[in-house]
Amino acid sequence: MAPNKIILRFGENTSDQPIIYRLVKDYDLVINILKANVNPNKEGTMVLELTGEKYEEGLGYLRDQGIRVQPLAEEVFRNEDRCISCGACTGICPTGALSLERPSMEVKFDSDNCIVCQLCVKVCPLKAMEVRF
Amino acid sequence: MAIEKTYAEINEKIKSGKAVVLTAEEVIGLVEEKGLTEATRQVDVVTTGTFAPMCSSGVFLNFGHSKPKMKMQKVWLNGVPAYSGIAAVDAYLGATELPEDDPCNNNYPGEFRYGGGHVIQDLLMGKKVKLEATSYGTDCYPRRELETYINLDDINEATLFNPRNSYQNYNCGVNLSNRVIYTYMGVLKPNLGNAHYCSAGQLSPLLNDPYFLTIGMGTKIFLGGGIGYVAWNGTQHFPEIQKDAAGNSYGPSGGTLSVVGDLKQMEANWLLGTSFLGYGATLSVSIGIPIPILNEEVMRCVSVSDRDLYAPIVDYGEAYGQRLPSDLGFASYAELKSGTITVNGKKIPTAPLSSYPKAREIAAILKEWICKGDFLLTEPVKLLPSYRDGIQSKKLEIRGL
Protein backbone atom coordinates (compact mmCIF):
# COMPACT_ATOMS: atom_id res chain seq x y z
CA MET A 1 0.00 0.00 0.00
CA ALA A 2 1.51 3.34 -1.09
CA PRO A 3 1.60 5.99 1.63
CA ASN A 4 -0.73 8.96 1.33
CA LYS A 5 0.87 12.37 1.64
CA ILE A 6 -1.37 14.84 3.48
CA ILE A 7 -1.24 18.23 5.18
CA LEU A 8 -2.85 18.75 8.59
CA ARG A 9 -3.78 22.25 9.71
CA PHE A 10 -4.21 22.62 13.45
CA GLY A 11 -6.08 25.48 15.11
CA GLU A 12 -4.90 27.19 18.28
CA ASN A 13 -6.95 24.77 20.44
CA THR A 14 -5.59 21.57 18.87
CA SER A 15 -1.90 22.21 18.33
CA ASP A 16 -1.05 21.11 21.88
CA GLN A 17 -2.93 17.79 21.65
CA PRO A 18 -1.16 14.40 21.23
CA ILE A 19 -2.93 13.75 17.96
CA ILE A 20 -0.21 11.68 16.34
CA TYR A 21 -0.05 9.39 19.35
CA ARG A 22 -3.77 8.62 18.95
CA LEU A 23 -3.34 7.91 15.23
CA VAL A 24 -0.69 5.33 16.05
CA LYS A 25 -2.31 3.87 19.16
CA ASP A 26 -5.99 3.80 18.16
CA TYR A 27 -5.79 3.47 14.38
CA ASP A 28 -2.53 1.56 13.96
CA LEU A 29 -1.26 3.92 11.25
CA VAL A 30 2.35 4.08 10.07
CA ILE A 31 3.42 7.71 10.16
CA ASN A 32 6.32 9.54 8.61
CA ILE A 33 6.39 13.23 9.58
CA LEU A 34 7.93 15.16 6.71
CA LYS A 35 7.51 18.63 8.13
CA ALA A 36 5.96 20.24 11.21
CA ASN A 37 5.58 23.85 12.19
CA VAL A 38 3.75 25.92 14.82
CA ASN A 39 3.36 29.64 14.17
CA PRO A 40 3.33 32.42 16.81
CA ASN A 41 -0.50 32.25 16.94
CA LYS A 42 -0.12 28.61 18.04
CA GLU A 43 -1.61 27.36 14.79
CA GLY A 44 0.23 24.39 13.36
CA THR A 45 0.78 22.63 10.07
CA MET A 46 2.16 19.17 9.58
CA VAL A 47 3.01 17.24 6.44
CA LEU A 48 2.70 13.47 6.84
CA GLU A 49 2.94 10.25 5.01
CA LEU A 50 0.27 7.88 6.33
CA THR A 51 -0.19 4.19 5.68
CA GLY A 52 -2.54 1.69 7.30
CA GLU A 53 -5.78 -0.23 6.98
CA LYS A 54 -7.66 2.21 9.20
CA TYR A 55 -6.53 5.20 7.15
CA GLU A 56 -10.05 6.53 6.51
CA GLU A 57 -11.06 6.08 10.17
CA GLY A 58 -7.91 7.94 11.17
CA LEU A 59 -8.82 10.85 8.91
CA GLY A 60 -12.35 10.85 10.40
CA TYR A 61 -10.83 11.14 13.87
CA LEU A 62 -8.66 14.08 12.75
CA ARG A 63 -11.67 15.90 11.30
CA ASP A 64 -13.65 15.25 14.51
CA GLN A 65 -10.88 17.05 16.39
CA GLY A 66 -11.38 20.11 14.17
CA ILE A 67 -8.19 19.53 12.19
CA ARG A 68 -8.34 20.38 8.51
CA VAL A 69 -6.99 17.59 6.33
CA GLN A 70 -5.82 18.30 2.79
CA PRO A 71 -4.06 16.12 0.27
CA LEU A 72 -0.47 17.21 -0.32
CA ALA A 73 -0.69 18.87 -3.70
CA GLU A 74 2.73 20.41 -3.16
CA GLU A 75 5.46 18.85 -5.21
CA VAL A 76 9.03 19.63 -6.07
CA PHE A 77 9.66 20.03 -9.75
CA ARG A 78 12.86 20.38 -11.73
CA ASN A 79 13.02 23.22 -14.23
CA GLU A 80 14.95 21.46 -16.98
CA ASP A 81 15.85 24.75 -18.67
CA ARG A 82 17.68 25.97 -15.60
CA CYS A 83 19.32 22.72 -14.45
CA ILE A 84 22.86 22.28 -15.77
CA SER A 85 23.44 18.95 -13.99
CA CYS A 86 26.12 20.41 -11.73
CA GLY A 87 25.27 17.92 -8.99
CA ALA A 88 25.35 20.25 -5.98
CA CYS A 89 21.92 18.98 -4.86
CA THR A 90 22.81 15.30 -4.90
CA GLY A 91 24.77 15.26 -1.66
CA ILE A 92 22.10 17.22 0.18
CA CYS A 93 18.95 15.33 -0.89
CA PRO A 94 18.16 13.06 2.08
CA THR A 95 16.30 10.37 0.14
CA GLY A 96 18.39 10.04 -3.01
CA ALA A 97 15.53 11.42 -5.13
CA LEU A 98 18.25 13.56 -6.72
CA SER A 99 21.22 11.49 -7.78
CA LEU A 100 24.06 11.36 -10.28
CA GLU A 101 23.88 8.82 -13.05
CA ARG A 102 27.28 7.36 -13.83
CA PRO A 103 29.30 7.55 -15.99
CA SER A 104 27.33 10.33 -17.73
CA MET A 105 27.31 12.43 -14.51
CA GLU A 106 23.80 13.64 -15.40
CA VAL A 107 21.60 14.57 -12.43
CA LYS A 108 18.48 12.40 -12.24
CA PHE A 109 15.35 13.41 -10.34
CA ASP A 110 12.99 10.66 -9.20
CA SER A 111 9.97 12.50 -7.82
CA ASP A 112 8.52 9.28 -6.35
CA ASN A 113 11.29 9.33 -3.74
CA CYS A 114 10.87 13.06 -3.02
CA ILE A 115 9.52 13.89 0.44
CA VAL A 116 9.15 17.62 -0.33
CA CYS A 117 11.69 18.62 2.34
CA GLN A 118 12.69 21.39 -0.09
CA LEU A 119 16.38 21.33 0.86
CA CYS A 120 17.23 21.18 -2.86
CA VAL A 121 15.14 24.30 -3.49
CA LYS A 122 17.41 26.24 -1.13
CA VAL A 123 20.66 24.60 -2.12
CA CYS A 124 20.41 24.55 -5.94
CA PRO A 125 22.80 27.28 -7.15
CA LEU A 126 20.80 27.75 -10.37
CA LYS A 127 17.39 27.79 -8.63
CA ALA A 128 16.29 24.96 -10.90
CA MET A 129 14.27 23.19 -8.20
CA GLU A 130 10.81 24.69 -7.72
CA VAL A 131 7.84 23.98 -5.49
CA ARG A 132 4.47 23.64 -7.17
CA PHE A 133 1.12 23.72 -5.41
CA MET B 1 61.97 12.97 -36.55
CA ALA B 2 59.90 14.61 -33.86
CA ILE B 3 56.56 15.97 -35.02
CA GLU B 4 56.26 19.77 -34.94
CA LYS B 5 53.19 21.59 -36.25
CA THR B 6 52.64 25.33 -36.46
CA TYR B 7 49.45 27.30 -35.84
CA ALA B 8 49.48 28.29 -39.53
CA GLU B 9 49.65 24.67 -40.66
CA ILE B 10 46.81 23.65 -38.35
CA ASN B 11 44.69 26.60 -39.51
CA GLU B 12 45.29 25.63 -43.15
CA LYS B 13 43.95 22.17 -42.36
CA ILE B 14 40.93 23.67 -40.57
CA LYS B 15 40.19 25.91 -43.57
CA SER B 16 40.41 23.00 -45.98
CA GLY B 17 38.16 20.88 -43.74
CA LYS B 18 40.93 18.32 -43.15
CA ALA B 19 41.76 19.05 -39.53
CA VAL B 20 41.31 16.18 -37.10
CA VAL B 21 39.68 17.47 -33.93
CA LEU B 22 38.93 15.42 -30.81
CA THR B 23 37.62 16.40 -27.41
CA ALA B 24 39.88 16.02 -24.37
CA GLU B 25 37.76 13.02 -23.39
CA GLU B 26 38.01 11.31 -26.79
CA VAL B 27 41.77 11.76 -27.08
CA ILE B 28 42.48 9.70 -23.94
CA GLY B 29 41.43 6.46 -25.63
CA LEU B 30 43.26 7.29 -28.85
CA VAL B 31 46.58 7.83 -27.08
CA GLU B 32 46.09 4.63 -25.07
CA GLU B 33 45.40 2.72 -28.26
CA LYS B 34 47.83 4.26 -30.78
CA GLY B 35 50.55 5.67 -28.57
CA LEU B 36 51.74 9.22 -28.21
CA THR B 37 53.66 9.58 -31.47
CA GLU B 38 50.96 8.22 -33.74
CA ALA B 39 48.22 10.17 -31.92
CA THR B 40 50.26 13.38 -32.28
CA ARG B 41 50.59 12.68 -35.98
CA GLN B 42 46.85 12.07 -36.40
CA VAL B 43 45.28 14.82 -34.28
CA ASP B 44 45.49 18.57 -34.90
CA VAL B 45 43.32 20.07 -32.19
CA VAL B 46 41.90 18.91 -28.84
CA THR B 47 38.95 20.79 -27.34
CA THR B 48 38.27 21.28 -23.63
CA GLY B 49 35.35 22.67 -21.66
CA THR B 50 34.10 23.70 -18.25
CA PHE B 51 30.88 25.19 -16.84
CA ALA B 52 30.88 26.25 -13.20
CA PRO B 53 30.42 29.22 -10.88
CA MET B 54 33.21 31.75 -11.52
CA CYS B 55 32.80 34.66 -9.13
CA SER B 56 35.34 36.95 -10.71
CA SER B 57 33.11 37.86 -13.63
CA GLY B 58 31.35 40.99 -14.76
CA VAL B 59 30.46 43.24 -17.62
CA PHE B 60 31.56 46.70 -18.79
CA LEU B 61 28.51 48.61 -20.00
CA ASN B 62 28.27 51.82 -21.97
CA PHE B 63 24.71 53.13 -21.73
CA GLY B 64 24.89 55.96 -24.29
CA HIS B 65 24.11 59.57 -23.43
CA SER B 66 20.81 60.88 -22.10
CA LYS B 67 19.49 64.37 -22.93
CA PRO B 68 20.68 66.41 -21.06
CA LYS B 69 23.89 64.40 -20.61
CA MET B 70 24.94 62.90 -17.31
CA LYS B 71 28.22 61.74 -15.72
CA MET B 72 26.53 58.85 -13.83
CA GLN B 73 28.44 58.97 -10.56
CA LYS B 74 26.35 56.18 -8.98
CA VAL B 75 24.58 53.51 -11.02
CA TRP B 76 22.14 50.70 -10.20
CA LEU B 77 20.78 47.97 -12.48
CA ASN B 78 17.62 46.35 -11.11
CA GLY B 79 18.76 47.73 -7.75
CA VAL B 80 22.23 46.16 -8.01
CA PRO B 81 25.02 48.77 -7.79
CA ALA B 82 27.58 48.91 -10.60
CA TYR B 83 30.98 50.57 -10.32
CA SER B 84 30.94 53.86 -12.21
CA GLY B 85 34.20 55.46 -11.11
CA ILE B 86 35.27 55.42 -14.76
CA ALA B 87 34.30 57.55 -17.77
CA ALA B 88 30.83 59.07 -18.08
CA VAL B 89 28.05 56.53 -18.84
CA ASP B 90 30.43 53.59 -18.42
CA ALA B 91 29.99 51.14 -15.56
CA TYR B 92 31.29 47.72 -14.48
CA LEU B 93 28.72 45.38 -13.03
CA GLY B 94 30.30 42.63 -10.94
CA ALA B 95 28.70 39.18 -10.81
CA THR B 96 28.82 38.97 -7.01
CA GLU B 97 27.33 42.43 -6.35
CA LEU B 98 24.08 42.37 -4.38
CA PRO B 99 21.08 44.70 -4.26
CA GLU B 100 21.58 47.34 -1.56
CA ASP B 101 18.52 46.12 0.33
CA ASP B 102 19.61 42.46 0.33
CA PRO B 103 19.48 41.12 3.91
CA CYS B 104 22.72 39.22 3.14
CA ASN B 105 23.55 36.81 5.92
CA ASN B 106 21.63 38.77 8.56
CA ASN B 107 18.93 36.23 7.89
CA TYR B 108 21.40 33.34 8.15
CA PRO B 109 21.84 31.44 5.95
CA GLY B 110 20.99 34.12 3.37
CA GLU B 111 19.45 33.07 0.04
CA PHE B 112 21.14 35.59 -2.31
CA ARG B 113 18.50 35.02 -4.97
CA TYR B 114 19.53 38.00 -7.11
CA GLY B 115 22.82 39.70 -7.84
CA GLY B 116 25.03 41.06 -10.60
CA GLY B 117 25.23 37.67 -12.32
CA HIS B 118 21.45 37.50 -12.49
CA VAL B 119 21.35 41.00 -14.07
CA ILE B 120 23.82 39.78 -16.72
CA GLN B 121 21.59 36.79 -17.42
CA ASP B 122 18.48 39.04 -17.62
CA LEU B 123 20.28 41.26 -20.15
CA LEU B 124 21.18 38.19 -22.24
CA MET B 125 17.57 37.00 -22.11
CA GLY B 126 16.55 40.30 -23.69
CA LYS B 127 14.68 41.45 -20.58
CA LYS B 128 14.31 45.11 -19.77
CA VAL B 129 16.54 46.12 -16.88
CA LYS B 130 15.88 49.17 -14.71
CA LEU B 131 18.75 51.67 -14.85
CA GLU B 132 18.99 54.28 -12.10
CA ALA B 133 21.80 56.82 -11.83
CA THR B 134 22.65 59.87 -9.76
CA SER B 135 25.38 62.48 -10.08
CA TYR B 136 26.51 65.87 -8.83
CA GLY B 137 26.11 67.72 -12.15
CA THR B 138 28.83 69.47 -14.14
CA ASP B 139 28.83 72.09 -16.87
CA CYS B 140 29.24 69.44 -19.55
CA TYR B 141 27.09 66.79 -17.83
CA PRO B 142 24.26 68.78 -16.19
CA ARG B 143 21.77 65.99 -15.38
CA ARG B 144 21.74 64.90 -11.74
CA GLU B 145 19.50 61.84 -11.81
CA LEU B 146 17.74 59.48 -14.16
CA GLU B 147 15.58 56.39 -14.12
CA THR B 148 14.88 54.39 -17.27
CA TYR B 149 14.80 50.90 -18.70
CA ILE B 150 17.44 49.44 -20.98
CA ASN B 151 17.95 46.19 -22.80
CA LEU B 152 21.03 44.66 -24.36
CA ASP B 153 20.22 45.98 -27.85
CA ASP B 154 19.64 49.55 -26.58
CA ILE B 155 23.09 50.13 -25.18
CA ASN B 156 26.38 50.71 -26.98
CA GLU B 157 28.71 48.11 -25.52
CA ALA B 158 28.40 45.21 -23.15
CA THR B 159 31.83 43.65 -22.76
CA LEU B 160 32.12 40.64 -20.52
CA PHE B 161 35.41 40.96 -18.69
CA ASN B 162 36.21 38.30 -16.12
CA PRO B 163 39.45 38.88 -14.22
CA ARG B 164 39.76 35.39 -12.67
CA ASN B 165 38.13 32.44 -14.41
CA SER B 166 38.79 28.86 -15.37
CA TYR B 167 40.79 27.78 -12.32
CA GLN B 168 43.31 25.18 -13.35
CA ASN B 169 42.23 22.94 -10.48
CA TYR B 170 40.25 23.40 -7.30
CA ASN B 171 39.94 22.23 -3.73
CA CYS B 172 37.74 19.38 -2.65
CA GLY B 173 35.89 20.94 0.29
CA VAL B 174 35.03 19.03 3.47
CA ASN B 175 33.94 20.07 6.96
CA LEU B 176 35.70 18.76 10.07
CA SER B 177 33.68 20.98 12.43
CA ASN B 178 30.53 19.90 14.24
CA ARG B 179 28.12 22.34 12.60
CA VAL B 180 26.69 22.73 9.09
CA ILE B 181 28.62 25.33 7.11
CA TYR B 182 27.50 27.34 4.08
CA THR B 183 30.39 27.95 1.71
CA TYR B 184 31.14 28.79 -1.90
CA MET B 185 31.67 25.04 -2.16
CA GLY B 186 28.01 24.52 -1.23
CA VAL B 187 26.53 23.23 2.03
CA LEU B 188 29.08 21.09 3.86
CA LYS B 189 27.71 18.78 6.52
CA PRO B 190 29.47 18.45 9.89
CA ASN B 191 31.99 15.78 10.85
CA LEU B 192 33.02 14.92 7.28
CA GLY B 193 29.40 14.43 6.20
CA ASN B 194 30.11 15.14 2.53
CA ALA B 195 32.74 16.42 0.10
CA HIS B 196 32.23 18.86 -2.78
CA TYR B 197 34.60 19.39 -5.69
CA CYS B 198 34.49 21.79 -8.63
CA SER B 199 36.37 20.92 -11.81
CA ALA B 200 35.71 19.23 -15.12
CA GLY B 201 38.86 17.18 -14.43
CA GLN B 202 40.03 15.55 -17.65
CA LEU B 203 37.96 18.03 -19.73
CA SER B 204 39.09 21.15 -17.85
CA PRO B 205 41.02 23.66 -20.02
CA LEU B 206 44.04 24.42 -17.84
CA LEU B 207 44.44 20.83 -16.64
CA ASN B 208 44.97 19.97 -20.30
CA ASP B 209 47.64 22.63 -20.76
CA PRO B 210 49.22 22.45 -17.33
CA TYR B 211 52.49 24.11 -18.31
CA PHE B 212 50.93 26.84 -20.50
CA LEU B 213 52.52 25.59 -23.70
CA THR B 214 49.67 26.90 -25.88
CA ILE B 215 47.27 29.10 -23.88
CA GLY B 216 48.19 32.77 -23.63
CA MET B 217 47.22 36.33 -24.31
CA GLY B 218 45.02 36.38 -27.40
CA THR B 219 43.95 32.72 -27.38
CA LYS B 220 40.51 32.55 -28.97
CA ILE B 221 38.02 30.59 -26.88
CA PHE B 222 34.37 29.55 -26.44
CA LEU B 223 32.99 31.98 -23.87
CA GLY B 224 29.36 32.11 -22.76
CA GLY B 225 28.12 30.44 -25.93
CA GLY B 226 29.99 32.92 -28.14
CA ILE B 227 33.57 33.85 -28.92
CA GLY B 228 35.94 35.28 -26.34
CA TYR B 229 39.66 35.70 -25.83
CA VAL B 230 42.21 35.15 -23.11
CA ALA B 231 43.22 38.68 -22.10
CA TRP B 232 45.95 37.96 -19.56
CA ASN B 233 46.60 35.57 -16.72
CA GLY B 234 43.85 35.74 -14.13
CA THR B 235 44.29 37.26 -10.69
CA GLN B 236 45.76 34.82 -8.15
CA HIS B 237 47.59 33.04 -11.00
CA PHE B 238 49.88 30.77 -8.99
CA PRO B 239 50.68 27.83 -11.27
CA GLU B 240 52.53 25.19 -9.35
CA ILE B 241 52.93 21.46 -9.00
CA GLN B 242 51.06 20.13 -5.98
CA LYS B 243 53.16 18.10 -3.54
CA ASP B 244 52.33 16.31 -0.32
CA ALA B 245 54.46 16.45 2.84
CA ALA B 246 56.60 13.54 1.58
CA GLY B 247 57.34 15.40 -1.66
CA ASN B 248 55.15 13.23 -3.92
CA SER B 249 53.81 15.10 -6.94
CA TYR B 250 50.05 15.43 -7.49
CA GLY B 251 50.07 17.40 -10.72
CA PRO B 252 49.34 20.98 -11.65
CA SER B 253 47.26 23.53 -9.84
CA GLY B 254 46.70 27.21 -9.36
CA GLY B 255 46.69 28.83 -12.83
CA THR B 256 43.81 31.18 -13.72
CA LEU B 257 42.67 33.12 -16.78
CA SER B 258 41.41 36.59 -17.42
CA VAL B 259 38.89 36.40 -20.27
CA VAL B 260 37.02 38.93 -22.38
CA GLY B 261 34.30 38.92 -25.03
CA ASP B 262 31.32 40.78 -26.46
CA LEU B 263 28.31 39.89 -24.30
CA LYS B 264 25.94 40.71 -27.16
CA GLN B 265 26.95 37.58 -29.10
CA MET B 266 26.75 35.27 -26.09
CA GLU B 267 23.77 33.12 -25.07
CA ALA B 268 21.60 33.17 -21.95
CA ASN B 269 21.88 29.42 -21.35
CA TRP B 270 25.68 29.59 -21.19
CA LEU B 271 26.00 32.39 -18.59
CA LEU B 272 23.75 31.82 -15.61
CA GLY B 273 23.02 33.86 -12.49
CA THR B 274 23.90 31.65 -9.54
CA SER B 275 23.14 31.69 -5.78
CA PHE B 276 24.99 29.99 -2.95
CA LEU B 277 22.96 29.56 0.23
CA GLY B 278 24.63 31.41 3.08
CA TYR B 279 27.46 32.65 0.85
CA GLY B 280 26.43 34.95 -1.98
CA ALA B 281 25.48 35.47 -5.61
CA THR B 282 27.68 34.82 -8.63
CA LEU B 283 27.70 33.80 -12.30
CA SER B 284 28.17 30.35 -13.80
CA VAL B 285 30.43 30.73 -16.81
CA SER B 286 31.01 28.37 -19.71
CA ILE B 287 34.49 28.25 -21.22
CA GLY B 288 35.95 26.03 -23.89
CA ILE B 289 39.54 26.25 -25.07
CA PRO B 290 41.07 24.59 -28.13
CA ILE B 291 44.54 23.15 -27.72
CA PRO B 292 46.63 22.86 -30.89
CA ILE B 293 48.64 19.65 -30.97
CA LEU B 294 51.97 21.28 -31.78
CA ASN B 295 54.09 18.35 -30.66
CA GLU B 296 54.22 15.21 -28.52
CA GLU B 297 54.65 17.17 -25.31
CA VAL B 298 51.35 18.98 -25.87
CA MET B 299 49.68 15.67 -26.73
CA ARG B 300 51.05 14.06 -23.57
CA CYS B 301 49.49 16.90 -21.56
CA VAL B 302 46.02 16.69 -23.13
CA SER B 303 45.80 12.93 -22.86
CA VAL B 304 45.57 12.96 -19.07
CA SER B 305 42.57 11.20 -17.54
CA ASP B 306 40.66 11.63 -14.28
CA ARG B 307 42.89 8.91 -12.81
CA ASP B 308 45.96 11.16 -13.21
CA LEU B 309 44.49 14.40 -11.83
CA TYR B 310 44.16 15.23 -8.14
CA ALA B 311 42.31 17.77 -6.01
CA PRO B 312 43.64 18.72 -2.57
CA ILE B 313 41.15 17.93 0.21
CA VAL B 314 40.65 21.03 2.35
CA ASP B 315 38.76 21.55 5.61
CA TYR B 316 36.40 24.50 5.25
CA GLY B 317 35.18 24.05 8.83
CA GLU B 318 38.22 25.86 10.18
CA ALA B 319 41.49 25.53 8.23
CA TYR B 320 40.38 27.37 5.09
CA GLY B 321 38.86 30.41 6.79
CA GLN B 322 41.62 30.69 9.37
CA ARG B 323 44.39 30.25 6.75
CA LEU B 324 45.72 27.21 8.57
CA PRO B 325 47.52 24.36 6.81
CA SER B 326 45.18 21.51 5.91
CA ASP B 327 46.78 18.12 5.50
CA LEU B 328 43.95 15.84 4.45
CA GLY B 329 45.66 14.53 1.34
CA PHE B 330 44.54 14.42 -2.29
CA ALA B 331 41.68 12.73 -4.12
CA SER B 332 41.84 11.79 -7.81
CA TYR B 333 39.01 13.00 -10.03
CA ALA B 334 38.26 9.36 -10.82
CA GLU B 335 37.63 8.78 -7.10
CA LEU B 336 35.70 12.03 -6.70
CA LYS B 337 33.44 11.11 -9.61
CA SER B 338 32.88 7.59 -8.28
CA GLY B 339 30.71 9.07 -5.50
CA THR B 340 32.82 8.36 -2.41
CA ILE B 341 36.27 9.21 -1.12
CA THR B 342 38.00 8.29 2.11
CA VAL B 343 39.17 11.10 4.39
CA ASN B 344 40.76 10.47 7.79
CA GLY B 345 39.69 6.83 7.43
CA LYS B 346 36.02 7.74 6.90
CA LYS B 347 34.16 7.01 3.65
CA ILE B 348 32.24 10.11 2.65
CA PRO B 349 29.92 10.89 -0.27
CA THR B 350 31.06 13.35 -2.94
CA ALA B 351 29.14 15.74 -5.18
CA PRO B 352 30.34 18.14 -7.89
CA LEU B 353 29.57 21.83 -8.37
CA SER B 354 30.93 21.91 -11.92
CA SER B 355 28.74 20.38 -14.63
CA TYR B 356 30.53 17.52 -16.34
CA PRO B 357 27.73 16.94 -18.92
CA LYS B 358 27.87 20.63 -19.91
CA ALA B 359 31.69 20.56 -20.07
CA ARG B 360 31.36 17.67 -22.51
CA GLU B 361 28.79 19.63 -24.53
CA ILE B 362 31.05 22.71 -24.70
CA ALA B 363 34.03 20.66 -25.90
CA ALA B 364 31.75 19.08 -28.54
CA ILE B 365 30.40 22.44 -29.74
CA LEU B 366 33.91 23.87 -30.04
CA LYS B 367 34.98 20.77 -31.93
CA GLU B 368 32.04 21.24 -34.32
CA TRP B 369 32.91 24.92 -34.90
CA ILE B 370 36.50 24.00 -35.75
CA CYS B 371 35.54 21.04 -37.94
CA LYS B 372 33.16 23.26 -39.91
CA GLY B 373 35.97 25.76 -40.48
CA ASP B 374 34.13 28.49 -38.53
CA PHE B 375 36.71 28.78 -35.80
CA LEU B 376 40.42 29.22 -36.46
CA LEU B 377 43.07 29.05 -33.78
CA THR B 378 45.02 32.11 -32.68
CA GLU B 379 48.68 32.00 -31.75
CA PRO B 380 49.12 33.75 -28.40
CA VAL B 381 50.89 37.10 -28.40
CA LYS B 382 52.42 36.10 -25.06
CA LEU B 383 52.24 32.82 -23.18
CA LEU B 384 51.22 32.90 -19.53
CA PRO B 385 53.60 32.30 -16.61
CA SER B 386 53.94 28.60 -15.76
CA TYR B 387 55.18 26.74 -12.69
CA ARG B 388 58.72 27.35 -13.97
CA ASP B 389 58.31 31.05 -13.17
CA GLY B 390 57.96 30.17 -9.49
CA ILE B 391 55.27 32.74 -8.69
CA GLN B 392 54.50 32.70 -4.98
CA SER B 393 51.23 33.91 -3.50
CA LYS B 394 51.57 36.83 -1.12
CA LYS B 395 49.68 36.85 2.16
CA LEU B 396 48.08 39.96 3.58
CA GLU B 397 49.37 40.54 7.08
CA ILE B 398 47.37 42.75 9.44
CA ARG B 399 49.73 45.42 10.71
CA GLY B 400 49.49 48.66 12.63
CA LEU B 401 51.60 51.69 11.71
Coordinates of N, CA and C in Angstrom, one line a residue, chain A residues 82-88 90-92 100 102-106 122-127, chain B residues 111 113 121 187 189 197 272-275 277 337-339 351-355 357-358 360:
Chain A
R82 N 16.7 25.3 -16.5 CA 17.7 26.0 -15.6 C 18.7 25.0 -15.1
C83 N 18.4 23.7 -15.0 CA 19.3 22.7 -14.5 C 20.5 22.5 -15.4
I84 N 21.7 22.6 -14.9 CA 22.9 22.3 -15.8 C 23.5 21.0 -15.3
S85 N 22.9 20.2 -14.5 CA 23.4 18.9 -14.0 C 24.8 19.2 -13.3
C86 N 24.8 20.2 -12.4 CA 26.1 20.4 -11.7 C 26.3 19.3 -10.7
G87 N 25.2 19.0 -10.0 CA 25.3 17.9 -9.0 C 25.3 18.4 -7.6
A88 N 25.3 19.7 -7.3 CA 25.4 20.2 -6.0 C 24.2 19.7 -5.1
T90 N 22.9 16.8 -5.1 CA 22.8 15.3 -4.9 C 23.3 14.9 -3.5
G91 N 24.3 15.6 -3.0 CA 24.8 15.3 -1.7 C 23.9 15.7 -0.5
I92 N 22.9 16.6 -0.8 CA 22.1 17.2 0.2 C 20.8 16.5 0.3
L100 N 23.2 11.3 -9.1 CA 24.1 11.4 -10.3 C 24.1 10.0 -11.0
R102 N 25.9 7.6 -13.4 CA 27.3 7.4 -13.8 C 27.3 6.4 -15.0
P103 N 28.2 6.6 -16.0 CA 29.3 7.6 -16.0 C 28.9 8.9 -16.6
S104 N 27.7 9.1 -17.0 CA 27.3 10.3 -17.7 C 27.4 11.6 -16.8
M105 N 27.3 11.3 -15.5 CA 27.3 12.4 -14.5 C 26.1 13.4 -14.7
E106 N 25.0 12.9 -15.3 CA 23.8 13.6 -15.4 C 23.0 13.5 -14.1
K122 N 16.5 25.2 -1.7 CA 17.4 26.2 -1.1 C 18.8 26.1 -1.6
V123 N 19.3 24.9 -1.8 CA 20.7 24.6 -2.1 C 21.0 24.8 -3.6
C124 N 20.1 24.5 -4.5 CA 20.4 24.5 -5.9 C 21.0 25.9 -6.3
P125 N 22.2 26.0 -6.8 CA 22.8 27.3 -7.2 C 22.1 28.0 -8.3
L126 N 21.5 27.2 -9.2 CA 20.8 27.8 -10.4 C 19.3 28.0 -10.1
K127 N 18.8 27.7 -8.9 CA 17.4 27.8 -8.6 C 16.5 27.0 -9.6
Chain B
E111 N 19.8 33.8 1.3 CA 19.5 33.1 0.0 C 20.1 33.7 -1.2
R113 N 19.2 35.5 -3.8 CA 18.5 35.0 -5.0 C 18.8 35.9 -6.2
Q121 N 22.4 37.8 -16.8 CA 21.6 36.8 -17.4 C 20.3 37.4 -17.9
V187 N 26.8 23.5 0.6 CA 26.5 23.2 2.0 C 27.3 22.0 2.4
K189 N 28.3 19.3 5.3 CA 27.7 18.8 6.5 C 28.8 18.6 7.5
Y197 N 33.5 19.0 -4.8 CA 34.6 19.4 -5.7 C 34.1 20.2 -6.9
L272 N 24.9 31.9 -16.5 CA 23.7 31.8 -15.6 C 24.0 32.5 -14.2
G273 N 23.0 33.3 -13.8 CA 23.0 33.9 -12.5 C 22.9 32.7 -11.5
T274 N 23.7 32.8 -10.4 CA 23.9 31.7 -9.5 C 23.9 32.1 -8.1
S275 N 23.3 31.3 -7.2 CA 23.1 31.7 -5.8 C 23.7 30.6 -4.9
L277 N 23.6 29.4 -1.1 CA 23.0 29.6 0.2 C 24.0 29.9 1.3
K337 N 34.6 11.4 -8.8 CA 33.4 11.1 -9.6 C 32.8 9.8 -9.3
S338 N 33.5 8.9 -8.6 CA 32.9 7.6 -8.3 C 31.8 7.7 -7.2
G339 N 31.8 8.8 -6.5 CA 30.7 9.1 -5.5 C 31.1 9.0 -4.1
A351 N 30.0 15.2 -4.2 CA 29.1 15.7 -5.2 C 29.9 16.9 -5.9
P352 N 29.7 17.1 -7.2 CA 30.3 18.1 -7.9 C 29.6 19.4 -7.9
L353 N 30.2 20.5 -8.1 CA 29.6 21.8 -8.4 C 29.7 22.3 -9.8
S354 N 30.6 21.6 -10.5 CA 30.9 21.9 -11.9 C 30.2 20.9 -12.8
S355 N 29.5 21.3 -13.8 CA 28.7 20.4 -14.6 C 29.6 19.6 -15.6
P357 N 28.5 17.1 -17.6 CA 27.7 16.9 -18.9 C 27.8 18.2 -19.8
K358 N 27.8 19.4 -19.1 CA 27.9 20.6 -19.9 C 29.3 20.9 -20.4
R360 N 31.3 18.6 -21.3 CA 31.4 17.7 -22.5 C 30.7 18.3 -23.7

